[in-house]
Amino acid sequence: GAETLEIRVDGERVAEFSVDDKPRQQGWGSGAAALEVRVPIGAGDRTVGVAFVARTGIVEGLGPERLPAANIAGIARQRSITSVEIAGPYDTTGPGDTASRRRIFTCHPQGDADDQGCAYQILARLARGAYRRPVTAADVDPLLAFYRAGLQRGGFDAGIRRALERILVDPEFLFRIEADPAGVEPATAYRLKDIELASRLSFFLWSSIPDEELLELAERGALHEPEVLAGQVERMLADRRSRALVENFAAQWLHLRNMAVAAPDVNLFPEFDDNLREAFRHETELLIESQMREDRSVVDLLAADYTFVNERLARHYDLTGIYGSRFRRIDFKNGDRGGILGHGSILTVTSYANRTSPVLRGKWLLENILGSPPPPPPPDVPELEEPASGTQPASIRAQMEQHRQDPACSGCHARMDPLGFALENFDAIGGWRRTEIGGGAIDASGELPDGTRFDGPAQLRDALLRRKEEFVWTFTSKLLTYGIGRGVEPVDAAAVRKVVQRAEAGGYRWSDIVLGIVESTPFQMRRSRS
């Protein structure tokens, strides 16, 4: 039967189509060419929604990219929206009045004699923000040449557009350039100028250029003063733009960016789809952001007894009473799922497409939680042997025990495997299980090198929390790496130690660690080229 497809702009319905089940030459239903509409919309941000009014079958979201053969027939009949294209503008009546336009055009010429003065004012301000430093006539004059070329072709707006295009391809906009000052000796450490410090700080906390307040303090040479710098860190962490720190740091530190390319085997995990993929990522980001906003101890990233779920994720975690696509905070009644170690995102990116991997998970824990990564594997290490056709596969633990019999492998695997085995109750997409794919009971016990024994994820987390100083050290090192844009070297160990020791009194709060990094020698200084 027919279904109704509607299009809304800012919540108001602007078009409606009736889509039937019969295939046609140009597409399905009413035909691809008919599913077009032009509507008059004023300039500015708009929310566009396209949805079926009454849906049957899959209630929410997309299915996986590939489907088991047994499911294709049923899924093929489900109605879905593959893509939406927005084109335009058509038949424009003027440039419109938008927030972005008002930020560019801070003045308007009152006549031909006034146009270059107004253009200079606009371009000087834009260049100052783009180059993240004070600008002079030597910076603006080349831009005015581009402005004049555009002015001749299309008037004042076209001139500004042409000059803005030039700004956006300037190396000073595209790159953060920290040039060695004149006269400095080779391989000599020196303190960054306040202007450079402002850029380093804004890209660290906001992944963007400094705002006016930060630039103004830097131009006055006041930013490096301890009280001023601490106030700016507090202000910038409270700003909504600091969510970029959560998203980008989590992507780098926790390998969360790998969720975009994770491809679990759909024959083994048909429940995995793009909605679950997005929910995994969003859950981890929301937990980290909540802890940063509440200025909690970074240790709570391991210890948290709460998380954020929507209906899709709650169903995957076997949680009841959660409905709708909105994420909300829920508390856990048991400790197995607590902290980031129980997140589907982490458990998926540390698994193979068709099975879990104690090795990948153990290596991830050593690198990102304990800060003691194993050395690279020796060359020509054989893969785990696949079971012969018609035979029962050996458990992962049995296969790894056989693998460790090789002396070249035993040293590293003795450290990695026990950590990974503790997470074996989580399958390759983070679902809870009590048996392996082959049907054998899961043995999630293990032992740390110091003799601490554990069984399952809750006891592993407790064991790690008893070594919280190692986690804080690792977290600080990873955050410093993110902040300065290079790997932490042995010479930086003293700076990391100082940050951790100063943060201990406050319980290792986010704000103390972030401020400690900003005040550290690696953040505020650099070494000239040798």
Coordinates of C-alpha atoms in Angstrom, one line a residue:
G1 CA 0.0 0.0 0.0
A2 CA 0.9 3.6 -0.2
E3 CA 2.8 5.5 2.5
T4 CA 3.1 9.2 3.0
L5 CA 6.4 11.0 2.8
E6 CA 6.6 14.5 4.2
I7 CA 9.2 17.3 4.1
R8 CA 9.4 19.8 6.9
V9 CA 11.4 23.0 7.3
D10 CA 11.8 24.3 10.9
G11 CA 9.0 21.9 11.9
E12 CA 6.5 23.2 9.3
R13 CA 5.3 20.9 6.6
V14 CA 6.2 22.2 3.2
A15 CA 5.5 19.2 0.9
E16 CA 3.9 15.8 1.0
F17 CA 4.1 12.7 -1.3
S18 CA 2.3 9.5 -1.6
V19 CA 4.7 6.6 -2.2
D20 CA 3.4 3.2 -3.3
D21 CA 5.0 -0.2 -3.5
K22 CA 5.1 -0.6 -7.3
P23 CA 8.5 -0.3 -9.1
R24 CA 8.7 2.1 -12.0
Q25 CA 11.4 2.8 -14.6
Q26 CA 12.7 5.9 -12.8
G27 CA 12.8 4.4 -9.3
W28 CA 10.4 3.0 -6.7
G29 CA 6.9 4.3 -5.9
S30 CA 6.0 7.7 -7.3
G31 CA 9.3 7.9 -9.2
A32 CA 12.6 9.7 -8.4
A33 CA 11.8 12.7 -10.6
A34 CA 8.5 13.4 -8.8
L35 CA 10.1 13.4 -5.4
E36 CA 11.3 17.0 -5.7
V37 CA 10.0 20.2 -4.3
R38 CA 11.1 23.9 -4.4
V39 CA 10.1 26.1 -1.4
P40 CA 10.9 29.7 -0.6
I41 CA 13.3 29.8 2.4
G42 CA 14.9 32.9 3.9
A43 CA 18.7 33.0 4.4
G44 CA 20.0 31.5 7.6
D45 CA 20.2 28.2 9.5
R46 CA 17.2 25.9 8.9
T47 CA 16.3 22.4 10.1
V48 CA 15.1 20.2 7.3
G49 CA 13.3 16.9 8.1
V50 CA 12.3 14.2 5.6
A51 CA 10.3 11.2 7.0
F52 CA 7.5 8.7 6.4
V53 CA 4.4 9.6 8.4
A54 CA 3.4 6.0 9.1
R55 CA 6.1 3.4 9.0
T56 CA 5.9 -0.4 9.4
G57 CA 8.7 -2.9 10.1
I58 CA 11.9 -1.2 11.3
V59 CA 10.9 1.6 13.6
E60 CA 14.2 3.4 13.9
G61 CA 17.1 4.0 11.6
L62 CA 19.2 2.2 9.0
G63 CA 20.0 -1.5 8.6
P64 CA 23.5 -2.8 8.1
E65 CA 25.3 -2.3 4.8
R66 CA 25.3 -6.0 4.1
L67 CA 22.6 -8.5 5.2
P68 CA 22.5 -12.3 5.6
A69 CA 20.8 -13.9 2.6
A70 CA 17.9 -15.1 4.7
N71 CA 17.0 -11.6 5.7
I72 CA 17.2 -9.9 2.3
A73 CA 13.7 -10.7 1.2
G74 CA 12.1 -9.3 4.3
I75 CA 14.3 -6.2 4.5
A76 CA 13.8 -5.3 0.9
R77 CA 10.1 -4.6 1.4
Q78 CA 10.8 -2.1 4.2
R79 CA 10.5 1.5 3.2
S80 CA 13.6 3.7 4.0
I81 CA 15.1 7.0 3.0
T82 CA 18.5 6.5 1.4
S83 CA 19.6 10.1 0.9
V84 CA 18.3 13.7 0.7
E85 CA 19.8 16.3 -1.6
I86 CA 19.4 20.1 -1.1
A87 CA 20.2 22.4 -4.0
G88 CA 19.9 26.1 -4.5
P89 CA 19.5 29.0 -4.1
Y90 CA 17.2 29.7 -7.1
D91 CA 15.6 33.0 -8.0
T92 CA 17.4 34.9 -5.2
T93 CA 16.0 38.3 -4.3
G94 CA 19.1 39.5 -2.4
P95 CA 22.0 38.4 -0.2
G96 CA 19.7 38.0 2.8
D97 CA 20.5 38.8 6.4
T98 CA 22.3 36.0 8.3
A99 CA 24.4 35.8 11.4
S100 CA 27.5 34.8 9.4
R101 CA 27.0 37.7 6.9
R102 CA 26.6 40.2 9.8
R103 CA 29.9 39.0 11.3
I104 CA 31.7 39.6 8.0
F105 CA 30.1 42.9 6.9
T106 CA 30.7 45.0 10.0
C107 CA 30.3 48.2 7.9
H108 CA 28.6 49.1 4.6
P109 CA 30.0 51.8 2.2
Q110 CA 27.9 54.9 1.9
G111 CA 29.3 55.7 -1.6
D112 CA 32.1 54.9 -4.0
A113 CA 34.5 57.1 -2.0
D114 CA 33.9 55.1 1.2
D115 CA 34.2 51.6 -0.2
Q116 CA 37.9 51.1 0.2
G117 CA 38.0 52.3 3.7
C118 CA 35.1 50.0 4.6
A119 CA 36.8 47.1 2.8
Y120 CA 40.1 47.7 4.7
Q121 CA 38.2 47.6 8.0
I122 CA 36.5 44.4 7.1
L123 CA 39.6 42.7 5.7
A124 CA 41.8 43.8 8.6
R125 CA 39.4 42.2 11.1
L126 CA 39.0 39.0 9.1
A127 CA 42.8 38.7 8.6
R128 CA 43.4 39.2 12.3
G129 CA 41.1 36.3 13.2
A130 CA 42.3 34.1 10.4
Y131 CA 46.0 34.7 11.1
R132 CA 45.5 34.7 14.8
R133 CA 47.7 37.7 15.4
P134 CA 47.7 41.5 14.9
V135 CA 47.9 42.6 11.3
T136 CA 49.5 45.6 9.6
A137 CA 49.0 47.4 6.3
A138 CA 51.6 44.9 4.8
D139 CA 49.1 42.1 5.5
V140 CA 46.0 43.9 4.3
D141 CA 47.3 45.6 1.2
P142 CA 47.6 42.4 -0.8
L143 CA 44.1 41.5 0.2
L144 CA 42.8 44.9 -1.1
A145 CA 44.3 44.0 -4.5
F146 CA 42.0 40.9 -4.6
Y147 CA 39.1 43.0 -3.3
R148 CA 39.6 45.5 -6.2
A149 CA 39.6 42.7 -8.8
G150 CA 36.3 41.3 -7.4
L151 CA 34.9 44.8 -7.1
Q152 CA 35.3 45.4 -10.9
R153 CA 33.4 42.2 -11.7
G154 CA 30.6 42.2 -9.3
G155 CA 30.5 45.1 -6.8
F156 CA 31.4 45.4 -3.2
D157 CA 30.2 42.0 -2.0
A158 CA 32.1 40.3 -4.8
G159 CA 35.2 42.2 -3.9
I160 CA 35.0 41.1 -0.2
R161 CA 34.3 37.5 -1.3
R162 CA 37.4 37.5 -3.6
A163 CA 39.6 38.8 -0.8
L164 CA 38.1 36.3 1.7
E165 CA 38.9 33.5 -0.7
R166 CA 42.5 34.7 -0.6
I167 CA 42.6 34.7 3.2
L168 CA 41.3 31.1 3.3
V169 CA 44.2 29.8 1.2
D170 CA 46.9 31.7 3.0
P171 CA 49.4 29.4 4.8
E172 CA 49.1 31.4 7.9
F173 CA 45.4 30.4 8.1
L174 CA 45.9 26.8 7.0
F175 CA 48.8 26.1 9.3
R176 CA 49.8 26.9 12.9
I177 CA 53.3 28.4 12.2
E178 CA 55.6 28.7 15.2
A179 CA 58.7 30.3 13.8
D180 CA 61.9 30.4 15.7
P181 CA 62.7 34.0 16.9
A182 CA 65.6 35.8 15.3
G183 CA 68.9 35.3 16.9
V184 CA 68.0 32.2 18.9
E185 CA 70.7 29.6 19.1
P186 CA 70.1 26.2 17.5
A187 CA 68.5 23.5 19.7
T188 CA 67.7 26.0 22.3
A189 CA 64.5 26.0 24.4
Y190 CA 62.5 29.3 24.4
R191 CA 59.1 30.4 25.6
L192 CA 56.3 30.9 23.1
K193 CA 55.0 34.4 22.5
D194 CA 51.6 35.1 24.0
I195 CA 50.1 35.2 20.5
E196 CA 51.4 31.7 19.8
L197 CA 50.3 30.6 23.3
A198 CA 46.8 31.8 22.5
S199 CA 46.6 29.7 19.4
R200 CA 48.1 26.6 21.1
L201 CA 45.5 27.0 23.9
S202 CA 42.5 27.5 21.6
F203 CA 43.3 24.6 19.4
F204 CA 43.9 22.4 22.5
L205 CA 40.6 23.2 24.2
W206 CA 38.4 24.2 21.2
S207 CA 40.1 22.8 18.1
S208 CA 39.6 26.2 16.6
I209 CA 41.0 29.7 16.4
P210 CA 41.3 32.1 19.5
D211 CA 38.3 34.2 20.2
E212 CA 38.4 38.0 20.6
E213 CA 39.0 37.9 24.4
L214 CA 41.9 35.5 24.1
L215 CA 43.5 37.5 21.2
E216 CA 43.1 40.7 23.1
L217 CA 44.9 39.4 26.2
A218 CA 47.7 37.9 24.0
E219 CA 48.2 41.2 22.2
R220 CA 48.6 43.0 25.5
G221 CA 51.1 40.4 26.6
A222 CA 49.1 39.4 29.6
L223 CA 48.0 35.9 28.7
H224 CA 51.1 34.1 30.2
E225 CA 50.5 35.6 33.6
P226 CA 49.4 32.7 35.9
E227 CA 46.1 34.1 37.2
V228 CA 45.1 35.3 33.7
L229 CA 46.0 32.0 32.1
A230 CA 44.1 30.0 34.8
G231 CA 41.0 32.2 34.3
Q232 CA 41.1 31.6 30.6
V233 CA 41.4 27.9 31.0
E234 CA 38.4 27.9 33.3
R235 CA 36.4 30.1 30.9
M236 CA 37.2 28.0 27.9
L237 CA 36.4 24.7 29.5
A238 CA 33.0 26.0 30.5
D239 CA 32.4 27.2 26.9
R240 CA 30.3 24.8 24.8
R241 CA 33.2 24.8 22.2
S242 CA 35.2 22.7 24.6
R243 CA 33.1 19.7 23.4
A244 CA 35.7 19.6 20.6
L245 CA 38.2 18.5 23.2
V246 CA 36.0 15.6 24.2
E247 CA 35.3 14.5 20.7
N248 CA 38.8 14.8 19.2
F249 CA 40.7 13.6 22.3
A250 CA 38.5 10.6 22.7
A251 CA 38.9 9.8 19.0
Q252 CA 42.7 9.9 19.4
W253 CA 43.2 8.4 22.9
L254 CA 40.5 5.7 22.9
H255 CA 40.7 4.9 19.2
L256 CA 37.1 6.0 19.0
R257 CA 37.6 7.2 15.4
N258 CA 37.9 3.5 14.4
M259 CA 34.1 3.1 15.0
A260 CA 33.6 4.7 11.6
V261 CA 35.2 1.8 9.9
A262 CA 34.3 -1.0 12.2
A263 CA 32.6 -3.8 10.2
P264 CA 31.4 -6.7 12.4
D265 CA 30.3 -9.8 10.4
V266 CA 26.6 -9.3 9.8
N267 CA 26.0 -13.0 9.6
L268 CA 27.2 -13.4 13.2
F269 CA 26.0 -10.0 14.4
P270 CA 22.9 -9.0 12.4
E271 CA 21.8 -6.6 15.1
F272 CA 24.7 -4.3 14.4
D273 CA 23.7 -1.3 12.3
D274 CA 24.6 2.3 11.8
N275 CA 22.3 3.4 14.6
L276 CA 24.2 1.2 17.0
R277 CA 27.5 2.4 15.6
E278 CA 26.5 6.0 16.2
A279 CA 25.1 5.2 19.7
F280 CA 28.3 3.6 20.8
R281 CA 30.3 6.6 19.8
H282 CA 27.8 9.1 21.4
E283 CA 27.7 7.1 24.7
T284 CA 31.4 7.4 25.2
E285 CA 31.6 11.1 24.3
L286 CA 28.6 11.9 26.6
L287 CA 30.2 10.1 29.5
I288 CA 33.6 11.9 29.1
E289 CA 31.8 15.3 28.6
S290 CA 29.7 14.8 31.7
Q291 CA 32.8 14.1 33.8
M292 CA 34.6 17.1 32.3
R293 CA 31.6 19.5 32.9
E294 CA 31.2 18.2 36.5
D295 CA 35.0 18.5 37.0
R296 CA 35.1 15.0 38.4
S297 CA 38.2 12.9 38.9
V298 CA 39.6 11.4 35.7
V299 CA 39.8 8.1 37.6
D300 CA 36.0 8.1 37.4
L301 CA 36.4 7.3 33.7
L302 CA 37.1 3.8 34.9
A303 CA 34.9 3.8 38.0
A304 CA 31.7 5.5 36.7
D305 CA 28.6 3.6 37.7
Y306 CA 26.4 5.4 35.1
T307 CA 26.3 5.9 31.4
F308 CA 24.1 7.5 28.7
V309 CA 21.8 5.4 26.5
N310 CA 18.9 5.7 24.1
E311 CA 16.4 3.0 23.3
R312 CA 18.6 1.4 20.7
L313 CA 21.6 1.1 22.9
A314 CA 19.6 0.2 26.0
R315 CA 18.1 -2.8 24.1
H316 CA 21.7 -3.9 23.1
Y317 CA 22.7 -3.7 26.8
D318 CA 19.6 -5.6 27.9
L319 CA 18.3 -2.6 29.8
T320 CA 14.5 -2.1 30.1
G321 CA 12.3 1.0 30.4
I322 CA 14.2 3.2 27.9
Y323 CA 12.3 4.5 24.9
G324 CA 13.0 6.9 22.1
S325 CA 16.1 8.2 20.4
R326 CA 17.0 10.7 23.1
F327 CA 20.0 9.8 25.2
R328 CA 19.6 10.0 29.0
R329 CA 21.7 9.2 32.0
I330 CA 21.1 5.8 33.7
D331 CA 22.8 4.2 36.7
F332 CA 24.1 0.6 36.6
K333 CA 23.0 -1.9 39.3
N334 CA 26.0 -4.1 38.7
G335 CA 29.6 -3.4 38.1
D336 CA 30.2 -5.3 34.9
R337 CA 29.2 -2.5 32.6
G338 CA 30.6 0.4 34.6
G339 CA 33.2 2.8 33.2
I340 CA 34.6 3.1 29.7
L341 CA 35.7 -0.6 29.8
G342 CA 32.1 -1.6 29.4
H343 CA 31.3 0.6 26.5
G344 CA 30.3 -1.0 23.2
S345 CA 32.6 1.4 21.3
I346 CA 35.8 0.3 23.1
L347 CA 34.8 -3.4 22.9
T348 CA 34.0 -3.2 19.2
V349 CA 37.2 -1.4 18.1
T350 CA 39.3 -4.0 20.0
S351 CA 37.7 -7.0 18.3
Y352 CA 37.9 -8.6 15.0
A353 CA 34.9 -8.7 12.6
N354 CA 33.9 -12.3 13.6
R355 CA 35.2 -12.7 17.1
T356 CA 36.7 -11.1 20.2
S357 CA 40.4 -10.7 20.6
P358 CA 42.0 -10.9 24.1
V359 CA 45.2 -9.8 22.5
L360 CA 43.8 -6.6 20.9
R361 CA 41.9 -5.8 24.1
G362 CA 44.9 -6.5 26.4
K363 CA 47.2 -4.4 24.2
W364 CA 44.6 -1.6 24.2
L365 CA 44.5 -1.7 28.0
L366 CA 48.3 -1.7 28.3
E367 CA 48.7 1.2 26.0
N368 CA 45.8 3.4 27.0
I369 CA 45.0 2.6 30.6
L370 CA 48.3 1.4 32.1
G371 CA 50.7 3.3 29.9
S372 CA 53.0 0.3 29.3
P373 CA 52.6 -0.8 25.7
P374 CA 54.1 -4.1 24.6
P375 CA 56.9 -4.1 22.1
P376 CA 56.1 -4.9 18.4
P377 CA 55.6 -8.6 17.7
P378 CA 58.6 -10.5 16.2
P379 CA 58.5 -11.1 12.4
D380 CA 56.7 -14.1 10.9
V381 CA 54.5 -14.8 13.9
P382 CA 51.9 -17.4 12.8
E383 CA 48.2 -16.6 12.9
L384 CA 45.9 -18.6 15.2
E385 CA 45.1 -21.9 13.4
E386 CA 41.5 -22.1 12.2
P387 CA 39.7 -25.4 13.2
A388 CA 39.5 -28.1 10.6
S389 CA 36.2 -28.5 8.7
G390 CA 33.6 -30.3 10.8
T391 CA 35.5 -30.0 14.1
Q392 CA 34.5 -28.0 17.2
P393 CA 36.7 -24.8 17.4
A394 CA 38.9 -24.6 20.4
S395 CA 38.2 -21.8 22.9
I396 CA 40.0 -18.5 22.5
R397 CA 41.8 -19.2 25.8
A398 CA 42.9 -22.6 24.6
Q399 CA 44.2 -21.2 21.3
M400 CA 46.1 -18.4 23.1
E401 CA 47.7 -20.9 25.6
Q402 CA 49.0 -22.9 22.6
H403 CA 50.2 -19.7 21.0
R404 CA 52.1 -18.7 24.1
Q405 CA 54.1 -21.9 24.0
D406 CA 56.3 -20.2 21.4
P407 CA 59.1 -18.5 23.5
A408 CA 59.1 -15.6 21.1
C409 CA 55.5 -14.9 21.9
S410 CA 55.1 -15.8 25.6
G411 CA 56.7 -12.7 27.1
C412 CA 54.3 -10.1 25.7
H413 CA 51.3 -12.3 25.7
A414 CA 51.7 -13.1 29.4
R415 CA 51.1 -9.4 30.0
M416 CA 48.4 -8.8 27.4
D417 CA 46.2 -11.9 27.4
P418 CA 45.0 -12.0 31.0
L419 CA 43.8 -8.4 30.7
G420 CA 41.9 -9.2 27.5
F421 CA 40.4 -12.5 29.0
A422 CA 38.7 -10.5 31.7
L423 CA 36.6 -8.8 29.0
E424 CA 35.6 -12.1 27.3
N425 CA 32.0 -11.9 28.6
F426 CA 31.6 -9.1 26.1
D427 CA 31.2 -10.3 22.5
A428 CA 32.7 -8.6 19.5
I429 CA 30.1 -5.8 19.6
G430 CA 29.9 -5.4 23.3
G431 CA 26.9 -7.6 24.0
W432 CA 26.9 -9.6 27.2
R433 CA 27.4 -13.4 26.9
R434 CA 28.2 -16.4 29.1
T435 CA 29.3 -18.8 26.4
E436 CA 31.6 -18.5 23.4
I437 CA 30.4 -18.8 19.8
G438 CA 31.3 -22.5 19.9
G439 CA 29.2 -23.0 23.1
G440 CA 31.9 -23.4 25.7
A441 CA 31.7 -21.6 29.0
I442 CA 33.7 -18.4 29.2
D443 CA 36.7 -18.3 31.6
A444 CA 37.3 -14.6 32.4
S445 CA 39.9 -15.0 35.1
G446 CA 43.4 -13.6 35.0
E447 CA 46.3 -12.3 37.0
L448 CA 48.4 -9.1 36.9
P449 CA 52.2 -9.4 36.9
D450 CA 52.1 -8.3 40.6
G451 CA 50.0 -11.4 41.5
T452 CA 46.6 -9.6 41.7
R453 CA 43.9 -12.0 40.5
F454 CA 40.6 -11.1 39.0
D455 CA 37.6 -12.8 37.3
G456 CA 35.5 -10.7 34.9
P457 CA 35.3 -7.1 34.0
A458 CA 34.2 -5.8 37.5
Q459 CA 37.1 -7.3 39.3
L460 CA 39.5 -6.2 36.5
R461 CA 38.3 -2.6 37.0
D462 CA 38.8 -2.9 40.7
A463 CA 42.3 -4.1 40.2
L464 CA 43.0 -1.2 37.8
L465 CA 41.6 1.3 40.3
R466 CA 44.0 0.0 42.9
R467 CA 46.7 1.2 40.4
K468 CA 45.0 4.5 39.7
E469 CA 48.2 6.4 39.7
E470 CA 49.3 4.5 36.6
F471 CA 46.0 5.4 34.9
V472 CA 46.3 9.1 35.8
W473 CA 49.9 9.2 34.5
T474 CA 48.8 7.6 31.2
F475 CA 45.8 9.9 30.9
T476 CA 48.0 12.9 31.5
S477 CA 50.6 11.8 29.0
K478 CA 47.9 11.2 26.3
L479 CA 46.3 14.5 27.0
L480 CA 49.6 16.3 26.8
T481 CA 50.4 14.5 23.5
Y482 CA 47.0 15.8 22.2
G483 CA 47.7 19.3 23.5
I484 CA 51.2 19.8 22.0
G485 CA 50.7 17.9 18.8
R486 CA 53.6 15.5 19.3
G487 CA 54.5 12.4 21.1
V488 CA 55.7 12.6 24.7
E489 CA 59.4 12.0 25.0
P490 CA 61.5 10.9 28.0
V491 CA 62.5 14.5 28.6
D492 CA 58.8 15.3 29.2
A493 CA 58.5 12.8 32.1
A494 CA 59.3 15.5 34.7
A495 CA 56.5 17.7 33.4
V496 CA 54.0 14.9 33.4
R497 CA 55.1 14.0 37.0
K498 CA 54.6 17.5 38.1
V499 CA 51.1 17.7 36.6
V500 CA 50.1 14.5 38.3
Q501 CA 51.6 15.4 41.7
R502 CA 49.9 18.8 41.7
A503 CA 46.5 17.2 40.8
E504 CA 46.7 14.6 43.5
A505 CA 45.5 16.9 46.2
G506 CA 42.2 17.6 44.4
G507 CA 41.6 14.0 43.6
Y508 CA 42.9 14.3 40.0
R509 CA 40.1 16.6 38.8
W510 CA 39.8 17.4 35.1
S511 CA 40.4 21.1 35.6
D512 CA 43.6 20.5 37.6
I513 CA 45.1 18.2 35.0
V514 CA 44.2 20.5 32.0
L515 CA 45.5 23.6 33.8
G516 CA 48.7 21.7 34.8
I517 CA 49.3 20.8 31.1
V518 CA 48.7 24.4 30.0
E519 CA 51.2 25.6 32.6
S520 CA 53.8 22.9 31.8
T521 CA 57.1 23.5 30.1
P522 CA 56.3 21.3 27.0
F523 CA 53.1 23.4 26.4
Q524 CA 54.6 26.8 26.9
M525 CA 58.0 26.3 25.4
R526 CA 59.5 24.8 22.3
R527 CA 63.0 24.0 21.0
S528 CA 64.6 25.8 18.1
R529 CA 65.7 23.7 15.1
S530 CA 69.2 22.2 15.5

